[in-house]
Amino acid sequence: MGSIVDEKQKERIKELLKLPENAICADCGSPDVQWASINLGVFICIVCAGVHRHLGVHISRVKSANLDSWKESEVDMMESTNNEKANREIWEAALPPGFIKPTYGDSIGLKEQWIIAKYSNKSFSPPNTKDAKRINFEVKEGWIVKKGEVVKSWKKRWLRLIDGEYLYYYKGPTEKSHCGFISLRESGQIDSVSEVDSKPYCFIISTPKRRYLISCNTGEDMFRWIEVLRQAVINMPPGTASNGGSGKIPKMSY
Ligand SMILES: [Zn+2]
């Protein structure tokens, strides 16, 4: 008897996975969706399922669509919503305009921060959500450590994005003169990497001349910086490629 009930619920789950609204992972957009969070009401990929598991069952209760057995009430819950609806109405209801969602190509580290923000902190849930912990993506400066180009040691620097285009680094927040800068106009890519030299929360800015390796103090800092910089690259103010359009390219110094 038990197995017949099981089969029935599994068939229902299979049907739900065929819906276009559930075609991609609710968190990273991967087309390989075989898992679900039965309390959050979303279908997810195996990688994001691993991250959900890590959060603990008080945040997310993960189940495999085909390996686990399903209770009727659990399938009812999944049927009452879908990825598109759950994101639009709850988990991503208050995404900032122009927000660039992490994708399945990103590092586990970035996916983890995104998923923590989304579900543990309810950072993007509707405006009056109780206990929501918002992230201020307007903050465009802060402490980081940066790997040197010549001397390969990590240096503590104050990073500041100016004019949405130049990323200056200083010895401290009140320093007038900078140690150097990165032109985001020349940079095609901001890549997330989980860990380098056992430094956590890293990301890479690639320019034609150099790859800049940056490690942040917290996962949230890394998440915020990657988002801020990816948006800056996409929303670059118009100008010529060589001098940034303004004609006042800052002097290079170290
Ligand atoms: Zn995923």
mmCIF file of C-alpha atoms and ligand atoms in Angstrom:
data_model
loop_
_atom_site.group_PDB
_atom_site.id
_atom_site.type_symbol
_atom_site.label_atom_id
_atom_site.label_comp_id
_atom_site.label_asym_id
_atom_site.label_seq_id
_atom_site.Cartn_x
_atom_site.Cartn_y
_atom_site.Cartn_z
ATOM 1 C CA MET A 1 0.000 0.000 0.000
ATOM 2 C CA GLY A 2 2.696 2.445 1.123
ATOM 3 C CA SER A 3 4.574 2.188 -2.118
ATOM 4 C CA ILE A 4 1.440 2.841 -4.181
ATOM 5 C CA VAL A 5 0.818 6.060 -2.254
ATOM 6 C CA ASP A 6 4.503 6.890 -2.754
ATOM 7 C CA GLU A 7 4.262 6.383 -6.487
ATOM 8 C CA LYS A 8 1.219 8.603 -6.692
ATOM 9 C CA GLN A 9 2.987 11.473 -4.921
ATOM 10 C CA LYS A 10 6.093 11.004 -7.047
ATOM 11 C CA GLU A 11 3.991 11.218 -10.186
ATOM 12 C CA ARG A 12 2.517 14.500 -8.938
ATOM 13 C CA ILE A 13 6.032 15.869 -8.286
ATOM 14 C CA LYS A 14 7.091 14.788 -11.776
ATOM 15 C CA GLU A 15 4.164 16.719 -13.231
ATOM 16 C CA LEU A 16 5.137 19.821 -11.235
ATOM 17 C CA LEU A 17 8.667 19.622 -12.615
ATOM 18 C CA LYS A 18 7.249 19.719 -16.144
ATOM 19 C CA LEU A 19 5.715 23.161 -15.555
ATOM 20 C CA PRO A 20 7.562 25.962 -17.380
ATOM 21 C CA GLU A 21 7.485 27.954 -14.102
ATOM 22 C CA ASN A 22 9.656 25.248 -12.515
ATOM 23 C CA ALA A 23 11.930 24.698 -15.510
ATOM 24 C CA ILE A 24 15.022 26.242 -13.922
ATOM 25 C CA CYS A 25 16.548 26.200 -10.417
ATOM 26 C CA ALA A 26 14.878 28.908 -8.302
ATOM 27 C CA ASP A 27 18.265 30.101 -7.097
ATOM 28 C CA CYS A 28 20.886 29.769 -9.853
ATOM 29 C CA GLY A 29 18.870 29.203 -13.034
ATOM 30 C CA SER A 30 20.380 25.776 -13.758
ATOM 31 C CA PRO A 31 18.135 23.734 -16.082
ATOM 32 C CA ASP A 32 18.859 20.584 -14.069
ATOM 33 C CA VAL A 33 16.160 20.675 -11.383
ATOM 34 C CA GLN A 34 15.836 17.491 -9.293
ATOM 35 C CA TRP A 35 15.469 18.764 -5.727
ATOM 36 C CA ALA A 36 13.020 20.793 -3.679
ATOM 37 C CA SER A 37 12.834 22.806 -0.503
ATOM 38 C CA ILE A 38 9.522 21.638 0.900
ATOM 39 C CA ASN A 39 9.062 24.492 3.358
ATOM 40 C CA LEU A 40 10.270 27.298 1.048
ATOM 41 C CA GLY A 41 8.213 25.964 -1.873
ATOM 42 C CA VAL A 42 10.946 26.027 -4.521
ATOM 43 C CA PHE A 43 12.504 23.471 -6.860
ATOM 44 C CA ILE A 44 16.294 23.669 -7.032
ATOM 45 C CA CYS A 45 19.372 22.021 -8.570
ATOM 46 C CA ILE A 46 21.678 19.576 -6.781
ATOM 47 C CA VAL A 47 24.321 22.240 -6.057
ATOM 48 C CA CYS A 48 21.863 24.693 -4.526
ATOM 49 C CA ALA A 49 20.248 21.772 -2.650
ATOM 50 C CA GLY A 50 23.637 21.197 -1.013
ATOM 51 C CA VAL A 51 23.780 24.839 0.048
ATOM 52 C CA HIS A 52 20.190 24.666 1.364
ATOM 53 C CA ARG A 53 21.115 21.583 3.438
ATOM 54 C CA HIS A 54 23.978 23.521 4.950
ATOM 55 C CA LEU A 55 21.597 26.196 6.228
ATOM 56 C CA GLY A 56 19.882 23.640 8.457
ATOM 57 C CA VAL A 57 16.334 22.290 8.526
ATOM 58 C CA HIS A 58 15.082 25.312 10.480
ATOM 59 C CA ILE A 59 15.650 27.320 7.271
ATOM 60 C CA SER A 60 15.190 24.810 4.467
ATOM 61 C CA ARG A 61 13.954 21.223 4.336
ATOM 62 C CA VAL A 62 15.418 19.615 1.250
ATOM 63 C CA LYS A 63 14.006 16.629 -0.550
ATOM 64 C CA SER A 64 14.936 14.825 -3.737
ATOM 65 C CA ALA A 65 12.201 14.786 -6.377
ATOM 66 C CA ASN A 66 12.825 11.125 -7.202
ATOM 67 C CA LEU A 67 14.953 9.557 -4.435
ATOM 68 C CA ASP A 68 12.894 10.523 -1.400
ATOM 69 C CA SER A 69 9.341 9.574 -0.536
ATOM 70 C CA TRP A 70 6.797 12.351 -0.404
ATOM 71 C CA LYS A 71 3.803 12.940 1.860
ATOM 72 C CA GLU A 72 0.622 14.144 0.256
ATOM 73 C CA SER A 73 0.709 17.369 2.319
ATOM 74 C CA GLU A 74 4.249 18.106 1.112
ATOM 75 C CA VAL A 75 3.250 17.722 -2.515
ATOM 76 C CA ASP A 76 0.178 19.893 -1.824
ATOM 77 C CA MET A 77 2.546 22.584 -0.565
ATOM 78 C CA MET A 78 4.764 22.389 -3.671
ATOM 79 C CA GLU A 79 1.638 22.442 -5.844
ATOM 80 C CA SER A 80 0.322 25.602 -4.178
ATOM 81 C CA THR A 81 3.173 27.616 -5.662
ATOM 82 C CA ASN A 82 6.011 27.380 -8.222
ATOM 83 C CA ASN A 83 9.529 28.814 -8.633
ATOM 84 C CA GLU A 84 8.435 31.792 -10.661
ATOM 85 C CA LYS A 85 5.616 32.704 -8.238
ATOM 86 C CA ALA A 86 7.566 32.038 -5.014
ATOM 87 C CA ASN A 87 10.432 34.237 -6.240
ATOM 88 C CA ARG A 88 8.203 36.994 -7.563
ATOM 89 C CA GLU A 89 5.899 37.155 -4.546
ATOM 90 C CA ILE A 90 8.244 36.265 -1.705
ATOM 91 C CA TRP A 91 11.946 35.485 -1.998
ATOM 92 C CA GLU A 92 12.922 37.985 -4.689
ATOM 93 C CA ALA A 93 9.963 40.379 -4.344
ATOM 94 C CA ALA A 94 12.189 43.282 -3.302
ATOM 95 C CA LEU A 95 15.285 42.709 -5.444
ATOM 96 C CA PRO A 96 16.914 46.108 -6.088
ATOM 97 C CA PRO A 97 16.345 47.416 -9.648
ATOM 98 C CA GLY A 98 19.004 46.152 -12.049
ATOM 99 C CA PHE A 99 20.080 43.405 -9.658
ATOM 100 C CA ILE A 100 22.265 40.770 -11.338
ATOM 101 C CA LYS A 101 21.392 37.338 -9.959
ATOM 102 C CA PRO A 102 24.236 34.881 -9.417
ATOM 103 C CA THR A 103 24.092 31.987 -11.877
ATOM 104 C CA TYR A 104 25.125 28.339 -11.916
ATOM 105 C CA GLY A 105 28.508 29.346 -13.338
ATOM 106 C CA ASP A 106 29.335 31.185 -10.125
ATOM 107 C CA SER A 107 31.349 29.777 -7.238
ATOM 108 C CA ILE A 108 29.706 27.834 -4.423
ATOM 109 C CA GLY A 109 30.818 30.666 -2.143
ATOM 110 C CA LEU A 110 28.761 33.242 -4.014
ATOM 111 C CA LYS A 111 25.755 30.919 -4.369
ATOM 112 C CA GLU A 112 25.923 30.334 -0.634
ATOM 113 C CA GLN A 113 25.827 34.075 0.156
ATOM 114 C CA TRP A 114 22.977 34.591 -2.292
ATOM 115 C CA ILE A 115 20.960 31.742 -0.780
ATOM 116 C CA ILE A 116 21.661 32.885 2.803
ATOM 117 C CA ALA A 117 20.573 36.424 1.887
ATOM 118 C CA LYS A 118 17.481 35.162 0.098
ATOM 119 C CA TYR A 119 16.130 32.710 2.672
ATOM 120 C CA SER A 120 17.950 33.035 6.026
ATOM 121 C CA ASN A 121 18.043 36.838 6.036
ATOM 122 C CA LYS A 122 14.992 37.466 3.834
ATOM 123 C CA SER A 123 17.005 40.308 2.309
ATOM 124 C CA PHE A 124 14.809 40.490 -0.796
ATOM 125 C CA SER A 125 11.433 39.616 0.701
ATOM 126 C CA PRO A 126 8.573 42.153 0.516
ATOM 127 C CA PRO A 127 9.079 45.512 2.304
ATOM 128 C CA ASN A 128 7.179 44.730 5.516
ATOM 129 C CA THR A 129 8.718 41.281 6.095
ATOM 130 C CA LYS A 130 9.429 40.693 9.787
ATOM 131 C CA ASP A 131 13.123 40.064 10.643
ATOM 132 C CA ALA A 132 14.295 40.930 7.121
ATOM 133 C CA LYS A 133 17.998 41.819 7.064
ATOM 134 C CA ARG A 134 18.559 44.100 4.087
ATOM 135 C CA ILE A 135 21.842 44.626 2.235
ATOM 136 C CA ASN A 136 22.760 48.155 1.223
ATOM 137 C CA PHE A 137 24.105 47.912 -2.316
ATOM 138 C CA GLU A 138 24.608 51.707 -2.306
ATOM 139 C CA VAL A 139 27.710 51.181 -0.145
ATOM 140 C CA LYS A 140 30.581 51.337 -2.607
ATOM 141 C CA GLU A 141 33.612 51.345 -0.290
ATOM 142 C CA GLY A 142 35.162 49.281 2.480
ATOM 143 C CA TRP A 143 38.110 47.246 3.751
ATOM 144 C CA ILE A 144 39.381 44.344 1.671
ATOM 145 C CA VAL A 145 42.706 42.556 1.299
ATOM 146 C CA LYS A 146 44.303 42.575 -2.105
ATOM 147 C CA LYS A 147 47.045 40.375 -3.460
ATOM 148 C CA GLY A 148 50.077 42.318 -4.685
ATOM 149 C CA GLU A 149 51.255 42.043 -8.277
ATOM 150 C CA VAL A 150 55.015 42.110 -7.754
ATOM 151 C CA VAL A 151 55.281 41.090 -4.118
ATOM 152 C CA LYS A 152 52.721 38.314 -3.831
ATOM 153 C CA SER A 153 51.563 39.152 -0.350
ATOM 154 C CA TRP A 154 48.106 40.202 0.778
ATOM 155 C CA LYS A 155 47.693 43.855 1.693
ATOM 156 C CA LYS A 156 44.879 45.459 3.612
ATOM 157 C CA ARG A 157 43.370 48.222 1.520
ATOM 158 C CA TRP A 158 40.370 50.532 1.544
ATOM 159 C CA LEU A 159 38.508 50.005 -1.719
ATOM 160 C CA ARG A 160 36.320 52.755 -3.171
ATOM 161 C CA LEU A 161 34.330 52.870 -6.415
ATOM 162 C CA ILE A 162 34.312 56.367 -7.921
ATOM 163 C CA ASP A 163 32.174 57.640 -10.815
ATOM 164 C CA GLY A 164 30.917 54.094 -11.325
ATOM 165 C CA GLU A 165 34.103 53.444 -13.245
ATOM 166 C CA TYR A 166 37.331 53.629 -11.225
ATOM 167 C CA LEU A 167 38.061 51.343 -8.343
ATOM 168 C CA TYR A 168 40.658 53.093 -6.184
ATOM 169 C CA TYR A 169 42.538 51.461 -3.361
ATOM 170 C CA TYR A 170 44.003 53.325 -0.402
ATOM 171 C CA LYS A 171 45.944 52.534 2.768
ATOM 172 C CA GLY A 172 42.955 53.776 4.751
ATOM 173 C CA PRO A 173 39.561 55.472 4.382
ATOM 174 C CA THR A 174 40.906 58.965 5.165
ATOM 175 C CA GLU A 175 44.009 58.775 2.919
ATOM 176 C CA LYS A 176 44.005 61.455 0.231
ATOM 177 C CA SER A 177 46.343 59.702 -2.211
ATOM 178 C CA HIS A 178 45.597 56.252 -3.533
ATOM 179 C CA CYS A 179 47.922 53.265 -3.949
ATOM 180 C CA GLY A 180 46.487 52.449 -7.362
ATOM 181 C CA PHE A 181 43.273 51.956 -9.264
ATOM 182 C CA ILE A 182 41.452 49.549 -11.532
ATOM 183 C CA SER A 183 39.562 50.848 -14.549
ATOM 184 C CA LEU A 184 36.334 48.888 -14.767
ATOM 185 C CA ARG A 185 35.862 50.135 -18.325
ATOM 186 C CA GLU A 186 38.677 47.823 -19.347
ATOM 187 C CA SER A 187 37.383 44.995 -17.210
ATOM 188 C CA GLY A 188 35.098 42.502 -18.801
ATOM 189 C CA GLN A 189 34.670 40.210 -15.872
ATOM 190 C CA ILE A 190 34.081 40.006 -12.152
ATOM 191 C CA ASP A 191 34.483 36.352 -11.146
ATOM 192 C CA SER A 192 33.605 34.795 -7.856
ATOM 193 C CA VAL A 193 36.067 32.322 -6.358
ATOM 194 C CA SER A 194 35.450 30.711 -3.015
ATOM 195 C CA GLU A 195 38.950 30.650 -1.616
ATOM 196 C CA VAL A 196 42.523 31.544 -2.583
ATOM 197 C CA ASP A 197 45.637 30.886 -0.415
ATOM 198 C CA SER A 198 43.134 29.791 2.278
ATOM 199 C CA LYS A 199 41.707 33.309 2.181
ATOM 200 C CA PRO A 200 37.911 33.103 2.088
ATOM 201 C CA TYR A 201 35.350 35.259 0.261
ATOM 202 C CA CYS A 202 37.468 36.062 -2.798
ATOM 203 C CA PHE A 203 36.698 37.536 -6.175
ATOM 204 C CA ILE A 204 38.735 38.354 -9.268
ATOM 205 C CA ILE A 205 38.616 41.439 -11.455
ATOM 206 C CA SER A 206 40.104 40.683 -14.871
ATOM 207 C CA THR A 207 41.473 43.457 -17.050
ATOM 208 C CA PRO A 208 43.553 43.058 -20.235
ATOM 209 C CA LYS A 209 46.657 43.983 -18.217
ATOM 210 C CA ARG A 210 46.161 42.103 -15.005
ATOM 211 C CA ARG A 211 43.970 39.954 -12.787
ATOM 212 C CA TYR A 212 43.206 41.523 -9.434
ATOM 213 C CA LEU A 213 42.612 39.121 -6.582
ATOM 214 C CA ILE A 214 40.554 40.492 -3.709
ATOM 215 C CA SER A 215 39.457 38.853 -0.471
ATOM 216 C CA CYS A 216 36.675 40.275 1.706
ATOM 217 C CA ASN A 217 36.163 40.147 5.483
ATOM 218 C CA THR A 218 32.738 38.570 5.292
ATOM 219 C CA GLY A 219 30.667 36.614 2.824
ATOM 220 C CA GLU A 220 28.166 39.438 2.713
ATOM 221 C CA ASP A 221 30.929 41.919 1.781
ATOM 222 C CA MET A 222 31.969 39.645 -1.082
ATOM 223 C CA PHE A 223 28.370 39.275 -2.259
ATOM 224 C CA ARG A 224 27.851 43.057 -2.137
ATOM 225 C CA TRP A 225 31.131 43.885 -3.939
ATOM 226 C CA ILE A 226 30.553 41.376 -6.741
ATOM 227 C CA GLU A 227 27.051 42.752 -7.259
ATOM 228 C CA VAL A 228 28.160 46.409 -7.138
ATOM 229 C CA LEU A 229 31.038 45.810 -9.570
ATOM 230 C CA ARG A 230 29.045 43.666 -12.018
ATOM 231 C CA GLN A 231 26.413 46.391 -12.140
ATOM 232 C CA ALA A 232 29.124 49.038 -12.652
ATOM 233 C CA VAL A 233 30.563 47.094 -15.620
ATOM 234 C CA ILE A 234 27.111 46.781 -17.207
ATOM 235 C CA ASN A 235 26.060 50.381 -16.511
ATOM 236 C CA MET A 236 29.365 51.979 -17.534
ATOM 237 C CA PRO A 237 28.826 55.663 -18.406
ATOM 238 C CA PRO A 238 29.383 56.253 -22.137
ATOM 239 C CA GLY A 239 32.879 57.273 -23.194
ATOM 240 C CA THR A 240 35.769 56.205 -25.326
ATOM 241 C CA ALA A 241 37.514 53.012 -24.412
ATOM 242 C CA SER A 242 40.935 54.548 -23.917
ATOM 243 C CA ASN A 243 40.408 57.437 -21.519
ATOM 244 C CA GLY A 244 37.037 56.798 -19.982
ATOM 245 C CA GLY A 245 35.448 59.639 -21.912
ATOM 246 C CA SER A 246 36.094 62.288 -19.295
ATOM 247 C CA GLY A 247 39.643 62.842 -20.507
ATOM 248 C CA LYS A 248 40.922 62.909 -16.929
ATOM 249 C CA ILE A 249 42.310 59.441 -16.488
ATOM 250 C CA PRO A 250 43.915 59.167 -13.053
ATOM 251 C CA LYS A 251 47.677 58.748 -12.781
ATOM 252 C CA MET A 252 48.838 55.188 -12.144
ATOM 253 C CA SER A 253 50.792 54.773 -8.925
ATOM 254 C CA TYR A 254 51.650 51.985 -6.485
HETATM 255 ZN ZN ZN B 1 20.795 25.980 -8.454
#
